[in-house]
Tab-separated table of C-alpha atoms in Angstrom:
chain	number	residue	atom	x	y	z
A	1	MET	CA	-8.236	-1.529	10.551
A	2	ASN	CA	-9.391	-3.285	7.354
A	3	LYS	CA	-7.652	-4.463	3.823
A	4	PHE	CA	-7.941	-1.767	1.417
A	5	GLU	CA	-7.255	1.031	3.634
A	6	LEU	CA	-3.766	-1.301	4.457
A	7	PHE	CA	-3.744	-2.254	0.456
A	8	THR	CA	-4.321	1.732	0.539
A	9	MET	CA	-1.815	2.991	2.863
A	10	ILE	CA	0.887	0.786	0.949
A	11	PHE	CA	-0.104	2.527	-2.371
A	12	TYR	CA	0.786	5.622	-0.524
A	13	ALA	CA	3.905	4.716	0.888
A	14	LEU	CA	5.437	3.657	-2.651
A	15	ASP	CA	3.646	6.988	-4.669
A	16	ALA	CA	5.637	9.110	-2.022
A	17	HIS	CA	8.796	6.758	-2.264
A	18	TRP	CA	8.546	6.929	-5.963
A	19	ASN	CA	7.871	10.842	-6.319
A	20	LYS	CA	11.443	10.901	-5.006
A	21	ASN	CA	13.077	9.076	-7.027
A	22	ARG	CA	9.753	9.344	-10.530
A	23	ARG	CA	11.157	5.015	-11.145
A	24	PRO	CA	9.646	4.058	-14.207
A	25	ASP	CA	9.438	0.906	-13.531
A	26	LEU	CA	7.782	1.703	-10.165
A	27	GLY	CA	5.263	4.625	-11.364
A	28	ASP	CA	4.160	1.117	-13.497
A	29	PHE	CA	3.351	-0.314	-10.580
A	30	LEU	CA	1.321	1.748	-9.149
A	31	SER	CA	-1.234	2.814	-11.462
A	32	SER	CA	-1.513	-1.216	-12.132
A	33	MET	CA	-2.367	-0.815	-8.414
A	34	ASN	CA	-4.279	2.476	-7.793
A	35	PRO	CA	-6.602	2.246	-5.579
A	36	PHE	CA	-9.169	5.249	-6.983
A	37	TRP	CA	-8.532	4.292	-10.526
A	38	TRP	CA	-12.789	2.708	-9.960
A	39	GLY	CA	-15.163	4.338	-7.985
A	40	ASP	CA	-15.625	1.048	-5.389
A	41	ILE	CA	-12.650	-1.607	-3.321
A	42	GLY	CA	-9.958	-2.580	-5.341
A	43	SER	CA	-7.027	-1.329	-7.740
A	44	ALA	CA	-7.373	-0.509	-11.558
A	45	ASP	CA	-5.644	-3.864	-12.313
A	46	PRO	CA	-8.347	-5.565	-10.544
A	47	ALA	CA	-6.060	-8.716	-10.315
A	48	ILE	CA	-3.083	-6.818	-8.095
A	49	TYR	CA	-5.722	-6.285	-5.525
A	50	ALA	CA	-6.821	-9.723	-5.474
A	51	ASP	CA	-3.373	-11.316	-4.564
A	52	PHE	CA	-2.969	-8.365	-2.097
A	53	CYS	CA	-6.441	-10.107	-0.827
A	54	SER	CA	-5.020	-13.957	-1.390
A	55	VAL	CA	-1.918	-12.780	0.643
A	56	ILE	CA	-3.382	-11.032	4.103
A	57	ASN	CA	-6.029	-13.320	5.439
A	58	GLU	CA	-5.452	-12.258	8.256
A	59	PRO	CA	-7.170	-8.887	10.058
A	60	VAL	CA	-5.823	-5.920	10.387
A	61	THR	CA	-4.546	-3.844	13.239
A	62	ARG	CA	-2.359	-0.539	13.328
A	63	GLU	CA	0.199	-3.302	15.334
A	64	ASN	CA	0.387	-5.550	12.600
A	65	SER	CA	-0.273	-3.207	9.608
A	66	TYR	CA	3.580	-1.989	8.466
A	67	ASP	CA	4.019	-5.765	8.479
A	68	LEU	CA	1.983	-7.490	6.487
A	69	ALA	CA	2.293	-5.202	4.275
A	70	GLY	CA	5.644	-5.944	4.823
A	71	ARG	CA	4.576	-9.508	3.364
A	72	TRP	CA	3.225	-8.224	0.784
A	73	ILE	CA	5.417	-5.853	-0.854
A	74	ASP	CA	7.939	-9.410	-0.848
A	75	SER	CA	5.307	-12.011	-2.315
A	76	VAL	CA	4.915	-9.625	-5.167
A	77	GLY	CA	8.767	-10.310	-5.965
A	78	GLU	CA	9.347	-7.327	-7.889
A	79	ALA	CA	13.490	-5.317	-6.007
A	80	PHE	CA	11.897	-3.142	-7.679
A	81	VAL	CA	8.970	-2.437	-4.805
A	82	LYS	CA	10.834	-3.962	-2.310
A	83	ASP	CA	13.380	-1.400	-2.314
A	84	ALA	CA	10.838	2.268	-1.674
A	85	PHE	CA	9.572	-0.124	0.741
A	86	SER	CA	11.795	-0.596	2.802
A	87	ARG	CA	12.879	2.876	2.929
A	88	ILE	CA	9.710	4.027	4.903
A	89	SER	CA	10.991	3.010	8.219
A	90	ARG	CA	8.377	1.659	10.673
A	91	ASP	CA	7.884	4.825	12.220
A	92	VAL	CA	6.977	7.304	9.508
A	93	TRP	CA	4.279	4.564	8.499
A	94	ASN	CA	3.251	4.676	12.134
A	95	GLU	CA	3.056	9.054	11.372
A	96	CYS	CA	1.583	8.726	8.382
A	97	LEU	CA	-1.080	5.645	8.882
A	98	ASP	CA	-2.397	8.182	12.426
A	99	GLU	CA	-3.109	10.672	9.375
A	100	TYR	CA	-4.741	8.886	6.901
A	101	LEU	CA	-6.888	6.787	9.144
A	102	SER	CA	-8.170	10.295	11.662
A	103	ALA	CA	-8.775	12.315	7.656
A	104	PRO	CA	-12.157	10.914	6.289
A	105	HIS	CA	-10.927	8.786	3.212
A	106	LYS	CA	-12.415	5.682	1.043
A	107	GLY	CA	-13.144	2.589	2.177
A	108	ALA	CA	-13.356	3.644	5.674
A	109	ASP	CA	-16.975	1.985	6.192
A	110	ALA	CA	-15.058	-1.519	4.128
């Protein structure tokens, strides 16, 4: 697993929560975070992915991905982002991660 896959997984997790509550502030954050906006590896607002990479500076594995995601979410410092991520259990994260990594996806070879 690589950093971009972790970043994308966080995006999917937050987006799933946004689909349930449609909070405008979370929607704005997700629009800036969107990893699919450009063809390269990054985010719609490049500063968000750069910040992510500065916080996540160790190898990413399936086993540590949830904790690393939480570390970055905490560093974002926005209560609405923390709240959205807190609603995703480690078990649900792992189930979704297995599904995501088993399918072809952008950044798989990054």
